[in-house]
Amino acid sequence: MTDPLSEPSTEQSDPRYSQIDRLPTLEIARLMNEADAGVPAAVALALPAISDAIDAIADRMGGGGRLLYVGAGTSGRLAVLDASECPPTFGTDPELVQGIIAGGREALTRSVEGAEDDADAGAAALAELEVGPLDSVVGVSASGRAPFVLGALAEAGRREALTVSLSCNEDAPLSAAAQHPIEVVVGPEVVTGSTRLKAGTAQKLVLNMISTISMVRLGRTYGNKMIEMSAMNSKLASRAVRMVRDITGAGPEEAGRALAEAGGQAKVAVLMIRHNLDAEGARALLRSHGERLSDALSG
């Protein structure tokens, strides 16, 4: 019989929840809510490690590198989700931030048997992407033991990429494989071993920080405004008009006209209005300031 103390905390059973199948719905909801409330505190304890990792990632991305997340199961789905939100939010090329999940695209919607246990497949996924020294690879695994992720991080290290791990257990094997280990220890789940719960929430919070703060460091926001977002629908188009108006003080017609001439690029429209430029002149000014709107406005 397996000694429960040898299991990672994410796999252990919490006696507080041993009778949940006999409780009223409201009481189960209350217990889950109480459990979830401890997740931000666990993340807070890891903030120094998270911050160090982000600075290292942003430095490499600033030199032309990519940010690659690697995970299995829930961790992989969260990784792909975070990566897929970067192009619409920050106007990035889809190749810049990528999520790699054990089992491939099929694993996004259903379990792929044995995929997370294949370390060679994890290494092969990184080799196929020709990971190099400018890239950053973040391995995501609640247990910190997924062989697919361990294989990917090992391959990333061999290729001299920056390696970061994100797990929810102390002294996880994944931590030993990374230059920047992040451990957010959330403890046992309400439903034993269901790491889509507290562990998944913790991973989502940290991935939010990694992608968002990296993009802030790279100048892909103006203050707290999504100045690089793609105005792909009416809601986002209206948001872009409001951003241009807020920054420049222009009226809605002038802001809308500038955005149309700028091809929907808010920061180009801002410079057109503030510096009385056409779209090409605004783009040239941006390029001369490393695409940073704040520098171009003051330059």
Coordinates of N, CA, C and O in Angstrom, one line a residue, residues 147-288:
P147 N 6.2 13.4 -16.9 CA 7.3 13.1 -17.8 C 7.4 13.9 -19.1 O 8.5 14.3 -19.5
F148 N 6.2 14.1 -19.7 CA 6.2 14.9 -21.0 C 6.9 16.3 -20.7 O 7.7 16.8 -21.5
V149 N 6.5 16.9 -19.6 CA 7.0 18.3 -19.3 C 8.5 18.2 -18.9 O 9.3 19.1 -19.3
L150 N 8.8 17.2 -18.1 CA 10.2 17.0 -17.7 C 11.1 16.8 -18.9 O 12.2 17.4 -19.0
G151 N 10.6 16.0 -19.9 CA 11.4 15.8 -21.1 C 11.5 17.1 -21.9 O 12.6 17.3 -22.5
A152 N 10.5 17.9 -22.0 CA 10.5 19.1 -22.7 C 11.5 20.1 -22.1 O 12.3 20.7 -22.8
L153 N 11.5 20.2 -20.7 CA 12.4 21.1 -20.1 C 13.9 20.7 -20.2 O 14.8 21.5 -20.4
A154 N 14.1 19.4 -20.2 CA 15.4 18.8 -20.4 C 16.0 19.2 -21.8 O 17.1 19.6 -21.9
E155 N 15.1 19.0 -22.8 CA 15.5 19.4 -24.1 C 15.7 20.9 -24.3 O 16.7 21.3 -24.9
A156 N 14.9 21.7 -23.6 CA 15.1 23.1 -23.7 C 16.4 23.5 -23.0 O 17.1 24.4 -23.6
G157 N 16.8 22.9 -21.9 CA 18.1 23.1 -21.3 C 19.2 22.8 -22.2 O 20.2 23.5 -22.3
R158 N 19.1 21.6 -22.9 CA 20.2 21.2 -23.8 C 20.4 22.2 -24.9 O 21.5 22.4 -25.4
R159 N 19.3 22.9 -25.3 CA 19.3 23.9 -26.4 C 19.6 25.3 -25.9 O 19.5 26.2 -26.6
E160 N 19.9 25.4 -24.6 CA 20.3 26.7 -23.9 C 19.2 27.7 -23.9 O 19.4 28.9 -23.8
A161 N 18.0 27.2 -23.9 CA 16.8 28.1 -23.7 C 16.7 28.4 -22.2 O 17.2 27.7 -21.4
L162 N 16.0 29.5 -21.9 CA 15.7 29.8 -20.5 C 14.6 28.8 -20.1 O 13.6 28.5 -20.8
T163 N 14.8 28.2 -18.9 CA 13.8 27.2 -18.4 C 13.1 27.7 -17.1 O 13.8 28.1 -16.2
V164 N 11.8 27.6 -17.1 CA 11.0 28.0 -15.9 C 10.0 26.8 -15.6 O 9.5 26.2 -16.6
S165 N 9.8 26.5 -14.4 CA 8.8 25.5 -14.0 C 7.7 26.1 -13.2 O 8.0 27.1 -12.4
L166 N 6.5 25.6 -13.3 CA 5.4 26.0 -12.5 C 4.7 24.8 -12.0 O 4.1 24.0 -12.8
S167 N 4.8 24.5 -10.7 CA 4.1 23.4 -10.1 C 3.4 23.8 -8.8 O 3.6 24.9 -8.4
C168 N 2.7 22.8 -8.2 CA 2.0 23.2 -7.0 C 2.4 22.3 -5.9 O 1.6 22.0 -5.0
N169 N 3.6 21.8 -5.9 CA 4.2 21.0 -4.8 C 5.6 21.5 -4.4 O 6.3 22.0 -5.3
E170 N 6.0 21.3 -3.2 CA 7.3 21.6 -2.8 C 8.3 20.6 -3.3 O 8.0 19.4 -3.4
D171 N 9.5 21.0 -3.6 CA 10.6 20.2 -4.0 C 10.2 19.3 -5.2 O 10.5 18.1 -5.2
A172 N 9.4 19.8 -6.1 CA 9.0 19.0 -7.3 C 10.1 18.7 -8.2 O 11.0 19.5 -8.4
P173 N 10.1 17.5 -8.8 CA 11.2 17.2 -9.8 C 11.3 18.2 -10.9 O 12.4 18.5 -11.4
L174 N 10.2 18.8 -11.3 CA 10.2 19.8 -12.3 C 11.0 21.1 -11.9 O 11.7 21.7 -12.7
S175 N 11.0 21.4 -10.6 CA 11.8 22.5 -10.1 C 13.3 22.3 -10.2 O 14.0 23.2 -10.5
A176 N 13.7 21.0 -10.0 CA 15.1 20.7 -10.2 C 15.6 20.8 -11.6 O 16.8 21.0 -11.9
A177 N 14.6 20.8 -12.6 CA 14.9 20.8 -14.0 C 15.0 22.2 -14.6 O 15.3 22.4 -15.7
A178 N 14.6 23.2 -13.7 CA 14.4 24.6 -14.3 C 15.4 25.5 -13.6 O 15.8 25.4 -12.5
Q179 N 15.8 26.5 -14.4 CA 16.6 27.6 -13.9 C 15.8 28.5 -13.0 O 16.3 29.1 -12.0
H180 N 14.5 28.6 -13.3 CA 13.6 29.5 -12.5 C 12.4 28.7 -12.0 O 11.4 28.6 -12.7
P181 N 12.5 28.0 -10.9 CA 11.4 27.2 -10.4 C 10.4 28.0 -9.6 O 10.7 28.9 -8.8
I182 N 9.1 27.8 -10.0 CA 8.0 28.4 -9.3 C 7.1 27.4 -8.7 O 6.6 26.5 -9.4
E183 N 7.0 27.4 -7.3 CA 6.1 26.4 -6.7 C 5.0 27.2 -5.9 O 5.3 28.0 -5.0
V184 N 3.8 26.9 -6.3 CA 2.6 27.5 -5.6 C 1.9 26.4 -4.9 O 1.2 25.6 -5.5
V185 N 2.2 26.2 -3.6 CA 1.7 25.1 -2.9 C 0.3 25.3 -2.3 O 0.1 26.1 -1.4
V186 N -0.7 24.7 -3.0 CA -2.1 25.0 -2.6 C -2.7 23.8 -1.8 O -3.8 24.0 -1.2
G187 N -2.0 22.7 -1.6 CA -2.5 21.6 -0.8 C -3.5 20.7 -1.5 O -3.8 20.9 -2.7
P188 N -4.0 19.8 -0.7 CA -5.0 18.8 -1.3 C -6.2 19.5 -1.9 O -6.6 20.6 -1.4
E189 N -6.8 18.9 -2.8 CA -8.0 19.4 -3.5 C -9.3 19.0 -2.7 O -9.3 18.0 -2.0
V190 N -10.4 19.7 -3.0 CA -11.7 19.3 -2.4 C -12.1 17.9 -2.9 O -12.5 17.1 -2.1
V191 N -11.9 17.7 -4.2 CA -12.1 16.3 -4.7 C -10.6 15.8 -4.9 O -9.9 16.3 -5.7
T192 N -10.3 14.8 -4.2 CA -8.9 14.3 -4.1 C -8.3 14.1 -5.5 O -8.8 13.3 -6.3
G193 N -7.2 14.8 -5.7 CA -6.4 14.6 -7.0 C -6.9 15.4 -8.2 O -6.3 15.3 -9.2
S194 N -8.1 16.1 -8.0 CA -8.6 16.9 -9.1 C -7.9 18.2 -9.2 O -8.4 19.2 -8.7
T195 N -6.8 18.2 -9.9 CA -6.0 19.4 -9.9 C -6.5 20.5 -10.9 O -5.8 21.5 -11.1
R196 N -7.6 20.3 -11.5 CA -8.3 21.4 -12.2 C -8.9 22.4 -11.3 O -9.3 23.5 -11.7
L197 N -8.9 22.1 -10.0 CA -9.5 22.9 -9.0 C -8.5 24.0 -8.5 O -8.1 24.9 -9.2
K198 N -8.0 23.9 -7.2 CA -7.1 24.9 -6.7 C -5.8 25.0 -7.5 O -5.4 26.1 -7.7
A199 N -5.2 23.9 -7.8 CA -4.0 23.9 -8.6 C -4.2 24.6 -9.9 O -3.4 25.4 -10.4
G200 N -5.3 24.3 -10.6 CA -5.6 24.9 -11.9 C -5.8 26.4 -11.7 O -5.3 27.2 -12.6
T201 N -6.5 26.8 -10.7 CA -6.7 28.2 -10.4 C -5.3 28.9 -10.2 O -5.1 30.0 -10.7
A202 N -4.5 28.3 -9.4 CA -3.2 28.9 -9.1 C -2.3 29.0 -10.4 O -1.7 30.0 -10.7
Q203 N -2.4 28.0 -11.2 CA -1.6 28.0 -12.5 C -2.1 29.1 -13.4 O -1.4 29.9 -14.0
K204 N -3.4 29.3 -13.5 CA -4.0 30.3 -14.3 C -3.6 31.7 -13.8 O -3.2 32.6 -14.6
L205 N -3.6 31.9 -12.5 CA -3.2 33.2 -12.0 C -1.7 33.5 -12.4 O -1.4 34.6 -12.7
V206 N -0.8 32.5 -12.2 CA 0.6 32.7 -12.5 C 0.8 32.9 -14.0 O 1.6 33.8 -14.4
L207 N 0.1 32.1 -14.8 CA 0.3 32.3 -16.3 C -0.2 33.7 -16.7 O 0.4 34.3 -17.6
N208 N -1.3 34.2 -16.1 CA -1.8 35.5 -16.4 C -0.6 36.5 -16.1 O -0.4 37.5 -16.9
M209 N 0.1 36.3 -15.0 CA 1.2 37.3 -14.6 C 2.3 37.2 -15.6 O 2.8 38.2 -16.1
I210 N 2.7 35.9 -16.0 CA 3.8 35.8 -16.9 C 3.6 36.4 -18.2 O 4.4 37.2 -18.7
S211 N 2.5 36.2 -18.9 CA 2.2 36.7 -20.2 C 2.0 38.2 -20.1 O 2.5 39.0 -20.9
T212 N 1.1 38.7 -19.1 CA 0.7 40.1 -19.1 C 1.9 41.0 -18.7 O 2.2 42.0 -19.4
I213 N 2.7 40.6 -17.7 CA 3.8 41.5 -17.2 C 4.9 41.5 -18.3 O 5.5 42.5 -18.5
S214 N 5.1 40.3 -18.9 CA 6.1 40.3 -20.0 C 5.8 41.3 -21.1 O 6.6 42.0 -21.6
M215 N 4.5 41.3 -21.4 CA 4.0 42.2 -22.5 C 4.1 43.7 -22.1 O 4.5 44.6 -22.8
V216 N 3.9 43.9 -20.8 CA 4.0 45.3 -20.3 C 5.5 45.7 -20.3 O 5.8 46.8 -20.8
R217 N 6.4 44.8 -19.9 CA 7.8 45.1 -20.0 C 8.3 45.3 -21.4 O 9.2 46.1 -21.7
L218 N 7.6 44.7 -22.4 CA 8.0 44.8 -23.8 C 7.4 46.0 -24.5 O 7.5 46.3 -25.7
G219 N 6.6 46.8 -23.7 CA 6.0 48.0 -24.2 C 4.7 47.8 -25.0 O 4.3 48.6 -25.8
R220 N 4.1 46.6 -24.8 CA 2.9 46.3 -25.6 C 1.6 46.8 -24.9 O 0.5 46.4 -25.3
T221 N 1.7 47.6 -23.9 CA 0.6 48.4 -23.3 C 1.0 49.8 -23.3 O 2.2 50.2 -23.3
Y222 N 0.1 50.7 -23.1 CA 0.3 52.1 -22.8 C -0.4 52.4 -21.5 O -1.6 52.5 -21.5
G223 N 0.4 52.5 -20.4 CA -0.2 52.5 -19.1 C -0.9 51.2 -18.9 O -0.3 50.1 -19.1
N224 N -2.2 51.2 -18.6 CA -2.9 49.9 -18.5 C -3.8 49.7 -19.7 O -4.7 48.9 -19.6
K225 N -3.6 50.3 -20.8 CA -4.4 50.2 -21.9 C -3.8 49.2 -22.9 O -2.6 49.2 -23.2
M226 N -4.7 48.4 -23.5 CA -4.3 47.4 -24.5 C -4.1 48.0 -25.8 O -4.8 47.8 -26.8
I227 N -3.0 48.8 -25.9 CA -2.8 49.6 -27.1 C -2.5 48.8 -28.3 O -2.6 49.3 -29.5
E228 N -2.1 47.6 -28.2 CA -1.7 46.7 -29.3 C -2.8 45.7 -29.7 O -2.7 44.9 -30.6
M229 N -4.0 45.8 -29.0 CA -5.0 44.8 -29.3 C -5.5 44.9 -30.7 O -5.4 45.9 -31.4
S230 N -6.0 43.7 -31.2 CA -6.6 43.7 -32.5 C -8.1 43.9 -32.4 O -8.8 43.2 -31.8
A231 N -8.5 45.0 -33.1 CA -10.0 45.4 -33.1 C -10.7 44.5 -34.1 O -11.1 44.9 -35.2
M232 N -11.0 43.2 -33.7 CA -11.5 42.2 -34.6 C -13.1 42.1 -34.5 O -13.7 41.4 -35.3
N233 N -13.7 42.8 -33.6 CA -15.2 42.8 -33.6 C -15.7 44.2 -33.1 O -14.9 45.1 -32.8
S234 N -17.0 44.4 -33.1 CA -17.5 45.7 -32.8 C -17.2 46.2 -31.4 O -16.9 47.3 -31.1
K235 N -17.2 45.2 -30.4 CA -16.8 45.6 -29.0 C -15.4 46.1 -29.0 O -15.1 47.2 -28.3
L236 N -14.5 45.4 -29.6 CA -13.1 45.8 -29.5 C -12.8 47.1 -30.4 O -12.0 47.9 -30.0
A237 N -13.6 47.3 -31.5 CA -13.5 48.5 -32.2 C -13.9 49.7 -31.4 O -13.3 50.7 -31.4
S238 N -15.0 49.5 -30.7 CA -15.5 50.6 -29.8 C -14.4 50.9 -28.7 O -14.2 52.1 -28.3
R239 N -13.8 49.8 -28.2 CA -12.8 50.0 -27.1 C -11.6 50.8 -27.7 O -11.0 51.6 -27.0
A240 N -11.2 50.5 -28.9 CA -10.1 51.2 -29.6 C -10.4 52.7 -29.7 O -9.5 53.5 -29.5
V241 N -11.6 53.0 -30.1 CA -12.0 54.4 -30.3 C -11.9 55.1 -28.9 O -11.3 56.2 -28.8
R242 N -12.4 54.4 -27.9 CA -12.3 55.0 -26.5 C -10.9 55.2 -26.1 O -10.5 56.3 -25.5
M243 N -10.0 54.3 -26.4 CA -8.6 54.4 -26.0 C -8.0 55.6 -26.7 O -7.3 56.4 -26.1
V244 N -8.2 55.7 -28.0 CA -7.6 56.8 -28.7 C -8.1 58.2 -28.2 O -7.4 59.1 -28.0
R245 N -9.4 58.2 -27.9 CA -10.0 59.4 -27.3 C -9.4 59.8 -26.0 O -9.1 60.9 -25.7
D246 N -9.3 58.7 -25.1 CA -8.7 58.9 -23.8 C -7.3 59.5 -23.8 O -6.9 60.3 -23.0
I247 N -6.5 59.0 -24.7 CA -5.1 59.3 -24.8 C -4.9 60.7 -25.4 O -4.0 61.5 -25.0
T248 N -5.7 61.0 -26.5 CA -5.4 62.2 -27.3 C -6.4 63.3 -26.9 O -6.1 64.5 -27.3
G249 N -7.6 63.0 -26.4 CA -8.6 64.1 -26.2 C -9.4 64.3 -27.4 O -10.2 65.3 -27.4
A250 N -9.2 63.6 -28.4 CA -10.0 63.8 -29.7 C -11.4 63.4 -29.5 O -11.8 62.6 -28.7
G251 N -12.3 63.9 -30.4 CA -13.7 63.5 -30.4 C -13.9 62.2 -31.1 O -12.9 61.6 -31.7
P252 N -15.1 61.6 -31.0 CA -15.3 60.3 -31.6 C -15.1 60.2 -33.1 O -14.6 59.2 -33.6
E253 N -15.5 61.3 -33.8 CA -15.3 61.2 -35.3 C -13.8 61.3 -35.6 O -13.4 60.5 -36.5
E254 N -13.1 62.1 -35.0 CA -11.6 62.2 -35.3 C -10.9 61.0 -35.0 O -10.1 60.4 -35.7
A255 N -11.2 60.4 -33.8 CA -10.6 59.1 -33.4 C -10.9 58.0 -34.3 O -10.1 57.2 -34.7
G256 N -12.2 57.9 -34.7 CA -12.7 56.8 -35.6 C -12.0 57.0 -37.0 O -11.6 56.0 -37.6
R257 N -11.9 58.2 -37.5 CA -11.3 58.4 -38.8 C -9.8 58.1 -38.7 O -9.3 57.4 -39.7
A258 N -9.1 58.5 -37.7 CA -7.7 58.1 -37.6 C -7.5 56.6 -37.5 O -6.5 56.1 -38.1
L259 N -8.3 55.9 -36.7 CA -8.2 54.5 -36.6 C -8.4 53.8 -38.0 O -7.7 52.8 -38.3
A260 N -9.4 54.3 -38.7 CA -9.6 53.7 -40.0 C -8.4 53.9 -40.9 O -8.0 53.0 -41.6
E261 N -7.8 55.1 -40.9 CA -6.6 55.3 -41.7 C -5.4 54.5 -41.2 O -4.5 54.2 -42.0
A262 N -5.4 54.2 -39.9 CA -4.3 53.5 -39.4 C -4.5 52.0 -39.5 O -3.7 51.2 -38.9
G263 N -5.6 51.5 -40.1 CA -5.8 50.1 -40.3 C -6.2 49.4 -38.9 O -6.0 48.3 -38.7
G264 N -6.8 50.2 -38.0 CA -7.3 49.7 -36.8 C -6.2 49.7 -35.7 O -6.4 49.2 -34.6
Q265 N -5.0 50.2 -36.0 CA -3.9 50.2 -35.0 C -4.0 51.4 -34.1 O -3.7 52.5 -34.6
A266 N -4.4 51.2 -32.9 CA -4.7 52.3 -32.0 C -3.5 53.2 -31.8 O -3.6 54.4 -31.7
K267 N -2.3 52.6 -31.6 CA -1.1 53.5 -31.2 C -0.7 54.3 -32.5 O -0.2 55.4 -32.3
V268 N -0.9 53.8 -33.6 CA -0.7 54.6 -34.8 C -1.6 55.8 -34.9 O -1.2 56.9 -35.2
A269 N -2.9 55.5 -34.6 CA -3.9 56.5 -34.7 C -3.6 57.6 -33.6 O -3.8 58.8 -33.9
V270 N -3.1 57.2 -32.5 CA -2.8 58.2 -31.4 C -1.7 59.1 -31.9 O -1.8 60.4 -31.8
L271 N -0.6 58.6 -32.5 CA 0.5 59.4 -33.0 C 0.0 60.3 -34.2 O 0.5 61.4 -34.3
M272 N -0.9 59.8 -35.0 CA -1.4 60.6 -36.1 C -2.1 61.9 -35.6 O -1.8 63.0 -36.1
I273 N -2.8 61.7 -34.5 CA -3.6 62.8 -34.0 C -2.6 63.8 -33.2 O -2.7 65.0 -33.3
R274 N -1.8 63.2 -32.3 CA -1.0 64.0 -31.4 C 0.1 64.7 -32.2 O 0.5 65.8 -31.8
H275 N 0.7 64.1 -33.2 CA 1.8 64.7 -33.9 C 1.4 65.1 -35.3 O 2.3 65.5 -36.1
N276 N 0.1 65.1 -35.7 CA -0.4 65.6 -37.0 C 0.4 64.8 -38.1 O 0.9 65.5 -39.0
L277 N 0.4 63.5 -38.1 CA 1.1 62.7 -39.0 C 0.1 61.9 -39.8 O -1.0 61.6 -39.4
D278 N 0.6 61.4 -41.0 CA -0.2 60.4 -41.7 C 0.2 59.0 -41.1 O 1.1 58.9 -40.3
A279 N -0.5 58.0 -41.6 CA -0.3 56.7 -41.0 C 1.1 56.2 -41.2 O 1.7 55.6 -40.2
E280 N 1.7 56.4 -42.3 CA 3.1 56.0 -42.5 C 4.1 56.7 -41.7 O 5.1 56.2 -41.2
G281 N 3.8 58.0 -41.6 CA 4.7 58.8 -40.7 C 4.6 58.4 -39.3 O 5.7 58.3 -38.6
A282 N 3.4 58.0 -38.8 CA 3.3 57.6 -37.4 C 4.0 56.2 -37.2 O 4.6 56.0 -36.2
R283 N 3.9 55.4 -38.2 CA 4.5 54.1 -38.1 C 6.1 54.2 -38.1 O 6.8 53.5 -37.4
A284 N 6.6 55.1 -38.9 CA 8.0 55.4 -38.9 C 8.5 55.9 -37.6 O 9.5 55.5 -37.1
L285 N 7.7 56.8 -37.0 CA 8.0 57.3 -35.7 C 8.0 56.2 -34.6 O 8.9 56.2 -33.8
L286 N 7.1 55.3 -34.7 CA 7.0 54.2 -33.7 C 8.3 53.3 -33.9 O 8.9 52.9 -32.9
R287 N 8.6 53.0 -35.1 CA 9.8 52.2 -35.4 C 11.0 52.8 -34.8 O 11.9 52.1 -34.2
S288 N 11.1 54.1 -34.9 CA 12.3 54.8 -34.4 C 12.4 54.8 -32.9 O 13.5 55.1 -32.3

